[in-house]
Short mmCIF file of C-alpha atoms and ligand atoms in Angstrom, two decimals:
data_model
loop_
_atom_site.label_atom_id
_atom_site.label_comp_id
_atom_site.label_asym_id
_atom_site.label_seq_id
_atom_site.Cartn_x
_atom_site.Cartn_y
_atom_site.Cartn_z
CA MET A 1 25.67 -18.85 6.90
CA LEU A 2 24.30 -15.96 5.15
CA THR A 3 23.22 -12.48 7.12
CA VAL A 4 20.14 -11.20 6.51
CA ASP A 5 21.29 -8.74 4.27
CA GLN A 6 23.36 -11.18 2.12
CA TYR A 7 20.19 -13.24 1.67
CA ARG A 8 17.41 -10.99 1.28
CA ALA A 9 20.12 -9.55 -1.74
CA GLN A 10 20.11 -13.24 -2.72
CA VAL A 11 16.33 -13.73 -2.82
CA LEU A 12 15.44 -10.38 -4.71
CA LYS A 13 18.27 -10.63 -7.03
CA GLY A 14 16.49 -10.82 -10.85
CA ILE A 15 13.07 -10.04 -9.25
CA GLU A 16 11.50 -7.45 -11.78
CA PRO A 17 8.27 -5.63 -12.08
CA LEU A 18 5.29 -7.55 -13.77
CA ALA A 19 4.98 -6.59 -17.18
CA PRO A 20 2.36 -4.01 -17.35
CA ILE A 21 -1.74 -4.38 -17.78
CA GLU A 22 -4.04 -1.91 -18.78
CA VAL A 23 -6.80 -1.76 -16.37
CA PRO A 24 -10.20 0.04 -15.47
CA LEU A 25 -9.56 3.17 -13.39
CA ILE A 26 -11.98 1.73 -10.73
CA ASP A 27 -9.92 -1.10 -9.89
CA SER A 28 -6.12 0.68 -9.62
CA VAL A 29 -5.57 1.44 -6.19
CA GLY A 30 -2.71 -0.19 -5.18
CA CYS A 31 -1.68 -0.74 -8.28
CA VAL A 32 1.79 0.52 -9.26
CA LEU A 33 1.51 3.40 -12.49
CA ALA A 34 3.60 1.66 -15.16
CA GLU A 35 4.36 5.07 -16.99
CA ASP A 36 3.48 8.61 -16.25
CA VAL A 37 0.52 10.13 -16.99
CA ARG A 38 -0.01 13.64 -18.37
CA ALA A 39 -3.19 15.98 -18.20
CA PRO A 40 -4.63 16.37 -21.79
CA TRP A 41 -6.58 19.31 -20.86
CA PRO A 42 -5.83 22.08 -17.57
CA LEU A 43 -7.39 21.73 -14.42
CA PRO A 44 -9.64 23.69 -13.69
CA SER A 45 -10.24 23.06 -17.05
CA PHE A 46 -12.11 26.52 -17.54
CA ASP A 47 -12.57 29.64 -15.01
CA ASN A 48 -15.39 28.86 -12.87
CA SER A 49 -16.72 30.40 -9.58
CA SER A 50 -15.73 29.40 -6.37
CA MET A 51 -18.85 30.42 -4.59
CA ASP A 52 -22.49 30.68 -5.05
CA GLY A 53 -22.99 34.50 -5.63
CA TYR A 54 -23.37 36.60 -8.45
CA ALA A 55 -21.24 37.19 -11.75
CA ILE A 56 -20.58 41.03 -11.55
CA GLN A 57 -18.11 43.75 -12.79
CA ALA A 58 -16.08 44.75 -9.91
CA ARG A 59 -16.02 48.33 -10.17
CA ASP A 60 -19.95 48.58 -10.46
CA VAL A 61 -19.72 47.67 -6.29
CA ALA A 62 -16.49 49.57 -5.51
CA GLY A 63 -18.48 51.73 -3.18
CA ALA A 64 -21.02 49.17 -2.01
CA SER A 65 -21.57 49.32 2.14
CA PRO A 66 -24.33 47.68 4.39
CA ALA A 67 -25.64 51.65 4.52
CA SER A 68 -25.27 52.07 0.81
CA PRO A 69 -25.69 48.66 -1.30
CA VAL A 70 -25.46 48.62 -5.02
CA ARG A 71 -28.72 47.52 -6.72
CA LEU A 72 -27.31 45.32 -10.21
CA ARG A 73 -30.37 44.05 -12.46
CA VAL A 74 -29.88 39.69 -12.42
CA ILE A 75 -30.14 38.82 -16.11
CA ASP A 76 -29.34 34.94 -16.00
CA ASP A 77 -28.66 32.09 -13.89
CA VAL A 78 -26.18 29.49 -14.31
CA PRO A 79 -26.30 26.48 -12.10
CA ALA A 80 -23.12 24.40 -12.39
CA GLY A 81 -22.97 22.20 -16.03
CA TYR A 82 -24.19 25.44 -17.77
CA ARG A 83 -22.97 28.65 -19.35
CA ALA A 84 -24.78 31.91 -19.57
CA SER A 85 -26.30 33.18 -22.16
CA GLU A 86 -25.66 36.86 -22.07
CA ALA A 87 -22.50 38.54 -21.30
CA VAL A 88 -22.48 41.02 -17.81
CA GLN A 89 -22.96 44.42 -18.44
CA PRO A 90 -22.11 47.70 -16.62
CA GLY A 91 -25.24 47.20 -13.96
CA THR A 92 -25.69 43.75 -14.41
CA ALA A 93 -25.39 40.44 -13.21
CA VAL A 94 -25.50 37.07 -13.51
CA ARG A 95 -26.73 34.07 -10.46
CA ILE A 96 -23.98 31.40 -10.35
CA MET A 97 -23.62 28.70 -8.74
CA THR A 98 -20.37 26.78 -7.64
CA GLY A 99 -18.10 25.01 -10.44
CA ALA A 100 -20.26 27.11 -13.23
CA PRO A 101 -18.09 28.59 -15.85
CA ILE A 102 -17.68 32.88 -15.57
CA PRO A 103 -19.74 34.17 -18.06
CA ASP A 104 -18.56 36.66 -20.70
CA GLY A 105 -18.26 40.32 -19.39
CA ALA A 106 -17.35 39.50 -15.39
CA ASP A 107 -14.83 39.91 -13.42
CA ALA A 108 -15.51 39.05 -10.31
CA ILE A 109 -17.95 36.92 -8.21
CA VAL A 110 -19.84 38.54 -4.92
CA PRO A 111 -20.53 35.46 -2.86
CA VAL A 112 -24.39 35.27 -2.21
CA GLU A 113 -23.81 36.02 1.58
CA LEU A 114 -22.73 39.71 0.53
CA THR A 115 -26.40 40.24 -0.82
CA ASP A 116 -29.82 39.72 -0.40
CA GLY A 117 -30.40 36.81 -2.56
CA SER A 118 -32.51 38.43 -5.23
CA THR A 119 -33.24 37.09 -8.63
CA ASP A 120 -34.63 39.95 -10.15
CA ILE A 121 -32.60 43.44 -8.68
CA VAL A 122 -29.99 42.09 -6.27
CA SER A 123 -28.72 44.51 -3.41
CA VAL A 124 -24.82 44.12 -2.84
CA SER A 125 -23.85 45.33 0.45
CA ASP A 126 -19.59 45.11 0.11
CA SER A 127 -17.08 46.01 -2.37
CA VAL A 128 -14.97 42.91 -4.15
CA PRO A 129 -11.76 43.17 -5.77
CA VAL A 130 -11.25 42.02 -9.51
CA GLY A 131 -11.05 38.41 -9.63
CA ALA A 132 -12.61 37.61 -6.47
CA CYS A 133 -13.91 34.09 -6.24
CA ILE A 134 -12.89 33.17 -9.62
CA ARG A 135 -10.89 29.78 -10.14
CA ARG A 136 -8.16 30.12 -12.54
CA ALA A 137 -8.19 27.40 -15.60
CA GLY A 138 -4.73 25.96 -15.05
CA ALA A 139 -3.75 27.48 -11.79
CA ASP A 140 -4.01 23.75 -10.25
CA VAL A 141 -2.46 21.71 -13.19
CA MET A 142 -1.33 23.25 -16.51
CA ALA A 143 -1.94 21.01 -19.56
CA GLY A 144 0.49 18.60 -20.70
CA THR A 145 2.22 18.35 -17.18
CA VAL A 146 2.81 14.65 -15.41
CA VAL A 147 -0.17 14.35 -12.70
CA VAL A 148 1.42 11.21 -11.62
CA ARG A 149 4.93 9.89 -11.98
CA GLN A 150 5.41 5.79 -13.41
CA GLY A 151 6.15 3.83 -9.96
CA THR A 152 3.53 5.51 -7.84
CA GLU A 153 1.46 3.07 -5.87
CA LEU A 154 -2.20 4.52 -6.29
CA THR A 155 -4.17 5.52 -3.69
CA SER A 156 -7.59 7.39 -3.65
CA ARG A 157 -5.85 10.79 -3.80
CA GLN A 158 -4.32 9.66 -7.08
CA VAL A 159 -7.28 7.81 -8.51
CA ALA A 160 -8.92 10.86 -8.25
CA VAL A 161 -6.58 13.32 -10.56
CA LEU A 162 -6.42 10.49 -13.03
CA ALA A 163 -10.38 10.53 -13.44
CA ALA A 164 -10.27 14.43 -13.76
CA VAL A 165 -7.89 14.18 -16.61
CA GLY A 166 -9.78 11.53 -18.19
CA GLN A 167 -8.38 7.94 -17.86
CA ALA A 168 -10.79 5.64 -18.15
CA GLU A 169 -8.23 3.41 -17.81
CA VAL A 170 -4.42 3.14 -16.40
CA ARG A 171 -1.16 1.34 -17.23
CA VAL A 172 -0.05 -0.63 -13.98
CA HIS A 173 1.62 -3.68 -12.96
CA PRO A 174 -0.70 -6.26 -12.22
CA ARG A 175 -0.94 -7.40 -8.58
CA PRO A 176 1.51 -10.74 -7.98
CA ARG A 177 -0.59 -13.99 -7.54
CA VAL A 178 1.26 -15.39 -4.84
CA ILE A 179 0.56 -19.27 -3.90
CA VAL A 180 0.60 -20.30 -0.54
CA ILE A 181 1.22 -23.97 0.11
CA SER A 182 1.63 -24.99 4.17
CA THR A 183 2.87 -28.75 4.40
CA GLY A 184 3.04 -30.91 7.54
CA SER A 185 1.10 -34.13 8.21
CA GLU A 186 0.39 -32.55 11.74
CA LEU A 187 -1.83 -29.69 10.10
CA VAL A 188 -5.66 -29.71 10.04
CA GLU A 189 -8.29 -26.95 9.19
CA PRO A 190 -9.28 -24.35 11.52
CA GLY A 191 -12.51 -26.27 12.67
CA THR A 192 -11.39 -29.59 12.53
CA PRO A 193 -11.38 -31.42 16.05
CA LEU A 194 -7.71 -31.89 17.26
CA THR A 195 -6.60 -35.41 18.13
CA LYS A 196 -3.37 -35.73 20.16
CA GLY A 197 -0.73 -34.74 17.96
CA LEU A 198 -2.57 -32.78 15.41
CA ILE A 199 -2.76 -28.98 15.36
CA THR A 200 -4.22 -26.53 13.70
CA ASP A 201 -2.88 -24.79 10.41
CA SER A 202 -2.17 -21.57 11.09
CA ASN A 203 0.67 -20.44 8.66
CA SER A 204 -1.20 -20.58 5.28
CA TYR A 205 -4.05 -18.17 7.22
CA MET A 206 -1.24 -15.92 8.21
CA LEU A 207 0.33 -15.95 5.16
CA VAL A 208 -2.78 -15.76 2.76
CA SER A 209 -3.23 -12.50 5.20
CA ALA A 210 0.42 -11.15 4.75
CA VAL A 211 0.10 -11.59 0.77
CA GLN A 212 -2.73 -9.67 0.78
CA GLU A 213 -1.77 -6.90 3.27
CA ALA A 214 1.38 -6.67 0.97
CA GLY A 215 -0.89 -5.87 -1.81
CA ALA A 216 -1.06 -9.24 -3.74
CA ILE A 217 -3.36 -11.44 -4.50
CA ALA A 218 -2.91 -15.13 -2.51
CA TYR A 219 -4.07 -18.17 -3.41
CA ARG A 220 -4.19 -20.90 -0.54
CA VAL A 221 -3.13 -24.53 -0.60
CA GLY A 222 -2.82 -26.84 2.12
CA PRO A 223 -2.52 -28.47 4.24
CA ILE A 224 -0.14 -30.73 2.23
CA VAL A 225 0.86 -34.52 3.95
CA ASP A 226 4.84 -34.83 4.33
CA ASP A 227 4.85 -36.63 1.30
CA ASP A 228 7.32 -36.24 -1.74
CA ALA A 229 4.68 -36.91 -4.87
CA ALA A 230 1.83 -35.10 -2.79
CA PHE A 231 3.93 -31.72 -2.80
CA MET A 232 5.38 -32.23 -6.19
CA GLU A 233 1.34 -32.44 -7.17
CA ALA A 234 0.54 -29.57 -5.66
CA ILE A 235 3.66 -27.23 -7.26
CA GLU A 236 2.70 -28.16 -10.45
CA GLY A 237 -1.14 -27.70 -9.86
CA GLN A 238 -0.49 -24.26 -9.08
CA LEU A 239 1.96 -22.98 -11.81
CA HIS A 240 -0.01 -22.15 -14.43
CA ARG A 241 -1.46 -19.26 -12.09
CA ALA A 242 1.70 -18.27 -9.90
CA ASP A 243 3.61 -15.13 -10.09
CA LEU A 244 5.08 -16.55 -6.92
CA ILE A 245 4.91 -19.22 -4.38
CA VAL A 246 5.53 -19.33 -0.88
CA THR A 247 5.93 -22.53 1.44
CA SER A 248 5.75 -23.49 4.91
CA GLY A 249 7.39 -26.15 7.05
CA GLY A 250 9.76 -29.26 5.66
CA VAL A 251 12.72 -27.29 5.35
CA SER A 252 14.69 -28.15 8.50
CA MET A 253 16.83 -30.84 8.93
CA GLY A 254 13.77 -33.19 9.79
CA ALA A 255 13.45 -36.84 8.70
CA TYR A 256 10.41 -35.98 6.79
CA ASP A 257 11.33 -32.28 5.64
CA THR A 258 9.42 -33.27 2.18
CA VAL A 259 9.90 -29.47 0.96
CA LYS A 260 13.32 -29.90 0.97
CA ALA A 261 13.92 -32.97 -0.07
CA VAL A 262 11.56 -32.70 -3.29
CA LEU A 263 12.70 -29.29 -4.35
CA SER A 264 16.61 -29.98 -4.08
CA THR A 265 16.45 -32.41 -6.61
CA LEU A 266 15.03 -29.90 -9.05
CA GLY A 267 18.31 -27.99 -8.60
CA THR A 268 17.57 -24.47 -8.78
CA VAL A 269 16.17 -24.40 -5.50
CA GLU A 270 18.88 -23.22 -2.72
CA PHE A 271 18.77 -24.00 0.74
CA THR A 272 20.60 -21.91 3.25
CA LYS A 273 20.85 -21.09 6.82
CA VAL A 274 20.35 -17.36 7.64
CA LEU A 275 22.13 -15.51 10.78
CA MET A 276 18.80 -15.00 12.12
CA HIS A 277 16.16 -15.53 15.07
CA PRO A 278 13.71 -16.81 14.59
CA GLY A 279 13.58 -18.06 11.24
CA MET A 280 17.40 -19.66 10.39
CA PRO A 281 16.48 -22.27 7.98
CA GLN A 282 15.72 -20.83 4.32
CA GLY A 283 15.28 -21.79 1.00
CA HIS A 284 14.83 -19.88 -2.81
CA GLY A 285 14.78 -20.42 -6.14
CA HIS A 286 12.93 -21.12 -9.01
CA VAL A 287 10.87 -23.69 -10.32
CA GLY A 288 8.53 -24.43 -13.88
CA GLU A 289 8.84 -24.01 -16.93
CA ARG A 290 8.44 -20.14 -16.42
CA GLY A 291 11.10 -19.80 -13.85
CA THR A 292 8.64 -19.04 -11.06
CA PRO A 293 10.01 -17.67 -7.92
CA ILE A 294 9.95 -20.00 -4.81
CA ILE A 295 10.43 -19.24 -1.27
CA THR A 296 10.36 -21.69 1.06
CA LEU A 297 9.53 -20.63 5.01
CA PRO A 298 10.45 -22.27 7.95
CA GLY A 299 7.31 -24.21 9.70
CA ASN A 300 7.21 -22.49 12.82
CA PRO A 301 4.81 -19.86 13.29
CA VAL A 302 7.16 -16.57 14.46
CA SER A 303 9.93 -17.72 12.10
CA SER A 304 7.47 -17.90 9.52
CA TYR A 305 6.31 -14.38 9.96
CA VAL A 306 9.32 -13.05 10.41
CA SER A 307 10.73 -14.40 7.17
CA PHE A 308 7.68 -13.22 4.94
CA GLU A 309 8.42 -9.91 6.59
CA VAL A 310 11.58 -9.88 6.10
CA TYR A 311 12.01 -11.80 2.71
CA VAL A 312 8.88 -12.18 1.08
CA ARG A 313 7.15 -8.69 1.35
CA PRO A 314 9.88 -7.29 -0.43
CA VAL A 315 9.80 -9.60 -3.27
CA ILE A 316 5.97 -9.04 -3.82
CA ARG A 317 6.91 -5.03 -3.53
CA ALA A 318 9.42 -5.75 -6.49
CA LEU A 319 7.18 -7.63 -8.50
CA ARG A 320 4.45 -5.09 -7.94
CA GLY A 321 7.13 -2.51 -9.20
CA LEU A 322 7.79 -0.43 -6.22
CA ALA A 323 11.11 0.64 -6.16
CA GLU A 324 10.82 0.72 -2.04
CA VAL A 325 10.57 -2.98 -1.26
CA GLU A 326 11.81 -2.52 2.47
CA ARG A 327 9.80 -1.04 5.47
CA PRO A 328 11.61 1.70 6.98
CA ILE A 329 13.46 1.21 10.20
CA MET A 330 12.43 3.48 12.98
CA HIS A 331 13.83 3.88 16.59
CA ALA A 332 12.21 3.57 19.84
CA ALA A 333 13.20 3.70 23.94
CA CYS A 334 12.82 -0.29 24.83
CA LEU A 335 11.30 -0.40 27.97
CA THR A 336 12.49 -3.64 29.17
CA GLY A 337 15.92 -5.24 28.78
CA PHE A 338 15.76 -8.44 27.40
CA ASP A 339 18.78 -11.30 26.04
CA SER A 340 19.46 -11.82 22.31
CA PRO A 341 21.34 -14.79 21.03
CA ALA A 342 24.75 -13.93 20.26
CA ASN A 343 25.94 -13.90 16.18
CA LYS A 344 22.68 -13.72 14.80
CA THR A 345 20.15 -10.87 14.22
CA GLN A 346 17.06 -11.27 16.04
CA PHE A 347 13.46 -10.04 14.87
CA MET A 348 12.20 -9.72 18.44
CA ARG A 349 7.98 -9.01 18.89
CA GLY A 350 7.65 -5.96 20.44
CA ARG A 351 4.49 -3.62 21.21
CA LEU A 352 5.16 -0.30 19.70
CA THR A 353 3.68 3.35 21.19
CA GLY A 354 4.02 6.26 19.68
CA TYR A 355 5.73 7.82 17.05
CA GLU A 356 8.48 10.70 17.29
CA TYR A 357 9.11 9.79 21.04
CA ALA A 358 8.18 5.96 20.42
CA THR A 359 8.64 3.52 23.37
CA VAL A 360 8.53 -0.47 22.67
CA GLU A 361 8.17 -3.30 24.84
CA PRO A 362 8.94 -6.91 24.00
CA VAL A 363 5.82 -9.52 24.27
CA GLY A 364 4.97 -12.60 24.16
CA ILE A 365 7.41 -15.99 25.54
CA ALA A 366 10.45 -16.75 23.95
CA GLY A 367 10.04 -19.25 20.91
CA SER A 368 9.26 -19.31 17.42
CA HIS A 369 6.18 -21.35 17.82
CA ALA A 370 4.71 -18.64 20.38
CA ILE A 371 1.48 -17.48 17.90
CA GLY A 372 0.17 -15.77 21.14
CA GLY A 373 3.04 -13.38 21.43
CA LEU A 374 2.63 -12.77 17.67
CA ALA A 375 -0.64 -11.35 17.91
CA GLN A 376 0.42 -8.95 20.64
CA ALA A 377 3.04 -7.24 18.24
CA ASN A 378 2.82 -4.67 16.48
CA CYS A 379 6.11 -4.09 15.37
CA LEU A 380 9.41 -5.73 15.30
CA ILE A 381 12.35 -4.96 17.49
CA VAL A 382 15.67 -5.42 15.38
CA VAL A 383 18.51 -6.75 17.72
CA PRO A 384 22.02 -6.82 15.50
CA THR A 385 24.14 -9.59 15.01
CA ASP A 386 26.58 -8.48 17.32
CA GLN A 387 24.62 -7.40 20.49
CA GLY A 388 23.36 -9.87 23.35
CA ARG A 389 21.61 -7.78 25.20
CA VAL A 390 19.36 -4.93 25.13
CA GLN A 391 18.92 -2.78 28.31
CA ALA A 392 16.14 -1.15 29.62
CA GLY A 393 15.66 2.22 28.15
CA GLU A 394 17.84 1.61 25.52
CA ARG A 395 16.99 2.83 21.72
CA VAL A 396 16.74 0.22 19.59
CA GLN A 397 15.44 -0.53 15.70
CA VAL A 398 11.82 -1.17 15.05
CA ILE A 399 9.92 -2.33 12.12
CA ASP A 400 6.78 -0.66 12.84
CA LEU A 401 3.96 -3.06 11.50
CA ARG A 402 1.19 -0.99 12.77
CA HIS A 403 0.08 0.40 8.65
CA GLY A 404 -0.16 -3.33 7.08
P1 AMP B 501 8.53 -27.77 10.13
O1 AMP B 501 9.32 -26.57 9.48
O2 AMP B 501 7.71 -28.73 9.01
O3 AMP B 501 9.47 -28.70 10.63
O4 AMP B 501 7.98 -27.35 11.46
C1 AMP B 501 8.48 -26.85 12.80
C2 AMP B 501 7.64 -27.00 13.83
O5 AMP B 501 6.42 -25.51 13.23
C3 AMP B 501 6.19 -27.89 14.05
O6 AMP B 501 6.31 -27.83 15.22
C4 AMP B 501 5.23 -27.82 12.83
O7 AMP B 501 4.21 -28.54 13.38
C5 AMP B 501 5.00 -25.95 12.81
N1 AMP B 501 4.16 -26.05 12.26
C6 AMP B 501 4.80 -26.17 10.77
N2 AMP B 501 3.53 -25.98 9.54
C7 AMP B 501 2.98 -25.49 10.39
C8 AMP B 501 1.55 -24.44 10.12
N3 AMP B 501 1.33 -24.57 8.83
N4 AMP B 501 0.69 -23.98 11.17
C9 AMP B 501 1.10 -24.05 12.55
N5 AMP B 501 2.47 -24.68 12.56
C10 AMP B 501 3.01 -25.06 11.60
MG1 MG B 502 6.80 -30.01 8.99
#
């Protein structure tokens, strides 16, 4: 029997980020950058105006006030995307829009709000200091500096700067392709009328969704009947497009536990009991010529979910090239007491409210089949192995699932 941490370390051993590929920048959100990206030019790349107004020489308007405005001759007009064709001289101004380059000779921008807005002779009713409303080249990013570091999970914010420094394509770790196979002769597709003894295959839908939430691409297969040949065929048919295979069901001690029976003979898949509740029977290893990692989850839906969260999600994140593979543990005051199995780490479904002064309550009935309770949960309360009961009001460890 292994502890959760021991088993997770075992599952993660040898899992390396997938080899980098070039992708169009527009497809890169959610991918992990495989190399540092430097700015080939500064940002802003030229001195430009931060306001709509007039490019002037500050000393011309030093004495301007509403009572005695200064009048300047407007010699040019520059929208964003254009350059002034004339330099600003004493007594003149160039009308300028936000983002347009500062004309030669100008040392400040007077915003349009401090003028009468004229296009021939403009009246300026206030003074501005040298440098007013000028965004300097390189003030944000200097040429040659790293704008996004290798290992960063790209969000809209990084994609923006990568575009700004001209990266049409970026080198990233690809999203892992994860095969989800559910097994069980009792399983039918949602929408199929249920005759006695049959149930709907909910695990493969849950796991496909969880794979996507973890930032990978999911391919759903199943449900596969409890038959060695059928299961073998399903695995073999998927290997060509798999970076990871996740199965559900068939790993307990039952007579028809096909997954265990078939994969045990392949030699590289090990089955273990982990000191956790729910989710005790686990298995992992490698299959196929390329040694594709496989993780076999228990069939009970809550066990399957918790096992995904604790073992599969970290593996997906490691394949994606992320350094942080586990969710951070937060703490909350548990409003209701509950019992916890002795000698096992319990992952109790909970409802979490708040952040800094968070509270949590257990939800749903006990039992690893309880999908209804799972659907109400937005966190897992982690009760350590040596703890038999959580008291009302006690501070507990929580895995926050509220953000995907
Ligand atoms: P097993 O691990 O195959 O022994 O299954 C344990 C329990 O989980 C049984 O009650 C199964 O009917 C149920 N189960 C297995 N696979 C699924 C699935 N894909 N969706 C919903 N329930 C399942
Ligand atoms: Mg089964």
